[in-house]
Amino acid sequence: MLSQDEILKRMEEWPKHYSPKDIEPKWQKLWLTQEYWEKIFKFDENSEKPVFFIDTPPPFTSGELHMGHAYWVTIADAMARFKKLQGYNVLFPQGWDTQGLPTELKVQYKLGIPKENRELFLKKCVEWTEDMIGKMKSAMIRLGYRPNWEQFEYRTYHPNYRRVIQRSLIEMHQKGMIRMKQGPVYWCPKCETAVAQSEVGYLEKQGILVYIGFPLKEGGEIVIATTRPELLGATQAVAVNPQDERYKNLVGKKAILPLFEKEVQIIADPDVEKDFGTGAVMISTYGDPQDIRWQLKYNLPVTELVDERGKIKGTGFLDGLKVEEAKKRIVELLKEKGYVRKIETIKHNVLSHTERSDCLSPIEFLVKEQVYIDVVPYKGRLLEEYKKMNFKPQRMAGKLEEWINNIEWDWNISRQRLYGTPLPFWYCDNLHLVPADISSLPVDPTKSNPPVDKCPHCGLPLKPLTHVADVWVDSSVTVLYLSGFYENKLRFNKTFPADVRLQGTDIIRTWLFYTFFRTLMLAGNVPFKRVVIHGQVLGPDGTRMSKSKGNNVSPMDRIEEFGADAIRMTLLDASIGDDFPFKWDTVKGKKLLLQKLWNASRLAYPFIHGRKLDRPTTLHPIDQWILARHKEFVEKTIQAYENQDFFVILSMLYEYFWETIADEYLELIKHRLFNDDKSAIYTLGRILKDIIILLHPIAPHITEEIYSLIFGEKQSVLLESLPSTDDIKVAEDVVRMGDSVKKFNSLVRTNKVKMRMSMNSQIKVEVQGPKQFLEDLMRVEDDLKKTLKITEITYREAEQPDVKISPA
RNA sequence: GGGCCCGUCGUCUAGCCUGGUUAGGACGCUGGCCUUACAAGCCAGAGGUCUUGGGUUCAAAUCCCAACGGGCCCA
């Protein structure tokens, strides 16, 4: 037994203040060592342990790790660490989505490398990418993120990954799902490339609604309203609603396009909104998706009026003008000739290039030869199969379903770019596709010869496809790549489908949908069993972070001050699926909680460190009480981890650890600790160790530090296993006693505050209350006296509990 | 135009599915207190017509309807 002085001296060995910036990098370095890798973080293909495979998002390599990244990094890391503690063999990958327009633009404009020099351009793209990865990776590591870098870090430009992408395309082609065809495509004139349906969205913009009088062939006129007067030259018909009395007698008649002097028919279609404009619209090729539907429905001719750079062609008088300029010019001309009836300024939704790009330019529809993957024919099957995945939160399943329901066009996968996965095909003038040999992958058709001399279908000469794949073609095979679908059947059988997919709401219709679709088509099953979809991290003002609003917060801004652990706790203190504002004040609060844990450990250290914590045959009633509470905490925490309800764990830390253990229990057992009471020492050691283990996935650094200082039997908390509480018997009378003690403590303290006494002052107490209440207190009278500096307690039965105190 | 989500102390939120203590916590605020871990602390306290209006019920923050406000997605 140590003397009081010795105990206090040993306590001084423990740094008084919790300093995350000293602790965290140390552990991050250790986790990355070969030794920790081998013992803890490695995914062992030969292990008999159950496998847990989490599919994490491969972020685009922008170079900046923003709060949204920090959020999923934290969730994924916490999930993986928990599963390790639970005894799983964890496959925890991290990929990089390396290809795409933003990188090309940086290389083109920031580095000034011309696209014409293809080799150099691609080399610089890769260099830029690696640079960006380096920055993001070090920030991830600084947050305590520890995936299987050694085995499962991947880059979508890498030959190994590219081989899987290309093979998946060739196999889809073999299944008859890929074809080249001509048709309208979403086109971004600014980026000069085709984009997919999932990359566009509607943005509210200021525009004009022009009312134009079309003369009727038989005399008179019909006034149409349009936001796209510049497309007048590509107008193929005028449409009205069949129910519209105003136009009933005009249906079937001919109208004449002003300026172009072309006759078009007036048709009736139920999709025309009677209340918009004049109720008469012009159908042009193409102003919006509705025009495409009408063009197909009525088999209207197509006039190509806009070129790849968004300039008008084929009109003579508007040629070479950009769409916006042409709009102004044609309105002027129409005014001069007296065709304009009215012009309104309106706010309307304009289809724009919104996804994965800050481009936001309006989308045009161009007629192009492109490569498509059939999606529409599989809608029915997709609507059935998606139900095999369970969603957290459940409502997110509805978002996927809604998206599948809304799919109208097949997936255009060709992009007119350089830095991307080459589509592994050659083609002929009849648009037949000839795939590369699987043995030749990865392949760049522009640099290799086709596997056959001529088109096997029609004998025409073959040309290489110069297009690259949509980035979602790349990232929709993460599960197939990681599980080893093509290249490691042993691993595939063990790991497929993945246990969890983690991602944000914003990529449901892209990453989630395409992975689900492609994996189902190629491997015949859904890619994962469970999809966990988190919300967005908002700025401190509760709105979306954006540079223009200046409400951007980066996790790295104040990580030295508060530490990665406190940031992780803040991010996890939200219900998964909800958006939440990020405030440094909240982080400060989490740091205080960790400081509390630090101090409690400081108190426990001299009594527990280096001691054997055998369970004594009998336990003090107060220890029995805390163990009963402890059992509840352990069980609920494990349950919360299983459901990814991290905020539940955090609220229990406040309630159980801070309020119950730190504020009540520790005070009650101090006198016994100093007297080397075996029951108290055993209990404190046990609950503290369990708390450390259970908190580790959320706050890995501080828990490793405390564990190593106090317990340290193993090199890492992760070599421990989840606590079991099977041996703890919960006795009702003990739990009730705990409540009585808490009540008594509170009454005594309240009275001391009222009487302006210091907490330290000696008092006499007269307590009243129901018989049961008094008996509970008598059971631990000695502990109450020592804890609350009471010299004498007298008891009196009464209905309501109350105390009277007086100075001793 | 359609769908989904959300409105709870000054701020962020738990509770709502499965109706039933005094609506719980964190940050902030007020007062007191250096107590064998912790003043980056402790103790105590103030602060809420649960957006509004109807309805169901013995009983509504919770279930239903409507309105208002905010957000997201789709057309």
JSON list of C-alpha atoms (C1' of nucleotides) in Angstrom, two decimals, chain A residues 4 11 16-17 202 293 349 406 509 581 583 592 595-596 599-600 602-603 658 662-663 667 670 674 746 749-750 753 758-760, chain B residues 2-3 5 11-15 25-28 31-44 71-75:
[
{"chain": "A", "resi": 4, "resn": "GLN", "atom": "CA", "xyz": [-0.75, 9.41, 0.52]},
{"chain": "A", "resi": 11, "resn": "MET", "atom": "CA", "xyz": [-0.24, 11.42, -9.95]},
{"chain": "A", "resi": 16, "resn": "LYS", "atom": "CA", "xyz": [-2.04, 17.83, -15.93]},
{"chain": "A", "resi": 17, "resn": "HIS", "atom": "CA", "xyz": [-3.31, 19.09, -19.22]},
{"chain": "A", "resi": 202, "resn": "TYR", "atom": "CA", "xyz": [-31.82, 22.57, -62.83]},
{"chain": "A", "resi": 293, "resn": "ARG", "atom": "CA", "xyz": [-39.68, 13.45, -76.27]},
{"chain": "A", "resi": 349, "resn": "ASN", "atom": "CA", "xyz": [-35.08, 26.64, -64.12]},
{"chain": "A", "resi": 406, "resn": "ASN", "atom": "CA", "xyz": [-36.95, 8.79, -63.30]},
{"chain": "A", "resi": 509, "resn": "ARG", "atom": "CA", "xyz": [-27.85, 8.91, -58.29]},
{"chain": "A", "resi": 581, "resn": "PRO", "atom": "CA", "xyz": [-23.76, 22.83, -38.95]},
{"chain": "A", "resi": 583, "resn": "LYS", "atom": "CA", "xyz": [-19.04, 24.98, -35.16]},
{"chain": "A", "resi": 592, "resn": "LEU", "atom": "CA", "xyz": [-13.59, 19.29, -22.50]},
{"chain": "A", "resi": 595, "resn": "GLN", "atom": "CA", "xyz": [-10.01, 16.52, -20.79]},
{"chain": "A", "resi": 596, "resn": "LYS", "atom": "CA", "xyz": [-12.38, 15.04, -18.23]},
{"chain": "A", "resi": 599, "resn": "ASN", "atom": "CA", "xyz": [-8.21, 13.82, -15.53]},
{"chain": "A", "resi": 600, "resn": "ALA", "atom": "CA", "xyz": [-10.21, 10.85, -14.36]},
{"chain": "A", "resi": 602, "resn": "ARG", "atom": "CA", "xyz": [-4.93, 10.84, -13.86]},
{"chain": "A", "resi": 603, "resn": "LEU", "atom": "CA", "xyz": [-6.78, 10.11, -10.65]},
{"chain": "A", "resi": 658, "resn": "TRP", "atom": "CA", "xyz": [-19.19, 12.54, -16.85]},
{"chain": "A", "resi": 662, "resn": "ALA", "atom": "CA", "xyz": [-16.77, 11.52, -12.66]},
{"chain": "A", "resi": 663, "resn": "ASP", "atom": "CA", "xyz": [-19.21, 13.57, -10.62]},
{"chain": "A", "resi": 667, "resn": "GLU", "atom": "CA", "xyz": [-16.10, 11.17, -5.32]},
{"chain": "A", "resi": 670, "resn": "LYS", "atom": "CA", "xyz": [-11.87, 8.33, -3.27]},
{"chain": "A", "resi": 674, "resn": "PHE", "atom": "CA", "xyz": [-6.59, 5.93, -0.75]},
{"chain": "A", "resi": 746, "resn": "SER", "atom": "CA", "xyz": [-27.61, 16.70, -4.46]},
{"chain": "A", "resi": 749, "resn": "ARG", "atom": "CA", "xyz": [-24.77, 20.24, -2.03]},
{"chain": "A", "resi": 750, "resn": "THR", "atom": "CA", "xyz": [-27.77, 22.45, -2.70]},
{"chain": "A", "resi": 753, "resn": "VAL", "atom": "CA", "xyz": [-24.59, 26.45, -1.81]},
{"chain": "A", "resi": 758, "resn": "SER", "atom": "CA", "xyz": [-17.48, 25.78, 0.84]},
{"chain": "A", "resi": 759, "resn": "MET", "atom": "CA", "xyz": [-17.85, 22.19, -0.33]},
{"chain": "A", "resi": 760, "resn": "ASN", "atom": "CA", "xyz": [-15.02, 21.34, 2.00]},
{"chain": "B", "resi": 2, "resn": "G", "atom": "C1'", "xyz": [-44.58, 16.69, -58.15]},
{"chain": "B", "resi": 3, "resn": "G", "atom": "C1'", "xyz": [-41.98, 14.09, -54.17]},
{"chain": "B", "resi": 5, "resn": "C", "atom": "C1'", "xyz": [-37.15, 15.79, -45.14]},
{"chain": "B", "resi": 11, "resn": "U", "atom": "C1'", "xyz": [-27.54, 28.62, -30.40]},
{"chain": "B", "resi": 12, "resn": "C", "atom": "C1'", "xyz": [-26.99, 23.27, -31.81]},
{"chain": "B", "resi": 13, "resn": "U", "atom": "C1'", "xyz": [-29.91, 19.32, -30.74]},
{"chain": "B", "resi": 14, "resn": "A", "atom": "C1'", "xyz": [-32.32, 14.29, -28.01]},
{"chain": "B", "resi": 15, "resn": "G", "atom": "C1'", "xyz": [-37.20, 12.60, -27.50]},
{"chain": "B", "resi": 25, "resn": "G", "atom": "C1'", "xyz": [-28.34, 17.15, -23.08]},
{"chain": "B", "resi": 26, "resn": "A", "atom": "C1'", "xyz": [-24.33, 20.35, -25.05]},
{"chain": "B", "resi": 27, "resn": "C", "atom": "C1'", "xyz": [-22.56, 25.44, -25.86]},
{"chain": "B", "resi": 28, "resn": "G", "atom": "C1'", "xyz": [-23.65, 30.18, -23.97]},
{"chain": "B", "resi": 31, "resn": "G", "atom": "C1'", "xyz": [-24.74, 33.07, -8.68]},
{"chain": "B", "resi": 32, "resn": "G", "atom": "C1'", "xyz": [-21.59, 30.51, -5.32]},
{"chain": "B", "resi": 33, "resn": "C", "atom": "C1'", "xyz": [-17.21, 27.54, -4.26]},
{"chain": "B", "resi": 34, "resn": "C", "atom": "C1'", "xyz": [-9.62, 26.42, -4.86]},
{"chain": "B", "resi": 35, "resn": "U", "atom": "C1'", "xyz": [-12.93, 20.16, -2.55]},
{"chain": "B", "resi": 36, "resn": "U", "atom": "C1'", "xyz": [-6.85, 14.15, -1.80]},
{"chain": "B", "resi": 37, "resn": "A", "atom": "C1'", "xyz": [-8.07, 14.12, -10.73]},
{"chain": "B", "resi": 38, "resn": "C", "atom": "C1'", "xyz": [-9.67, 18.30, -13.18]},
{"chain": "B", "resi": 39, "resn": "A", "atom": "C1'", "xyz": [-10.68, 26.70, -12.12]},
{"chain": "B", "resi": 40, "resn": "A", "atom": "C1'", "xyz": [-9.63, 24.09, -19.33]},
{"chain": "B", "resi": 41, "resn": "G", "atom": "C1'", "xyz": [-12.81, 22.49, -12.69]},
{"chain": "B", "resi": 42, "resn": "C", "atom": "C1'", "xyz": [-16.91, 21.79, -9.11]},
{"chain": "B", "resi": 43, "resn": "C", "atom": "C1'", "xyz": [-21.88, 22.96, -7.13]},
{"chain": "B", "resi": 44, "resn": "A", "atom": "C1'", "xyz": [-26.34, 25.36, -7.85]},
{"chain": "B", "resi": 71, "resn": "G", "atom": "C1'", "xyz": [-33.97, 22.64, -46.90]},
{"chain": "B", "resi": 72, "resn": "C", "atom": "C1'", "xyz": [-33.09, 18.76, -50.54]},
{"chain": "B", "resi": 73, "resn": "C", "atom": "C1'", "xyz": [-34.40, 16.10, -54.95]},
{"chain": "B", "resi": 74, "resn": "C", "atom": "C1'", "xyz": [-37.06, 15.65, -59.44]},
{"chain": "B", "resi": 75, "resn": "A", "atom": "C1'", "xyz": [-39.91, 17.76, -63.80]}
]
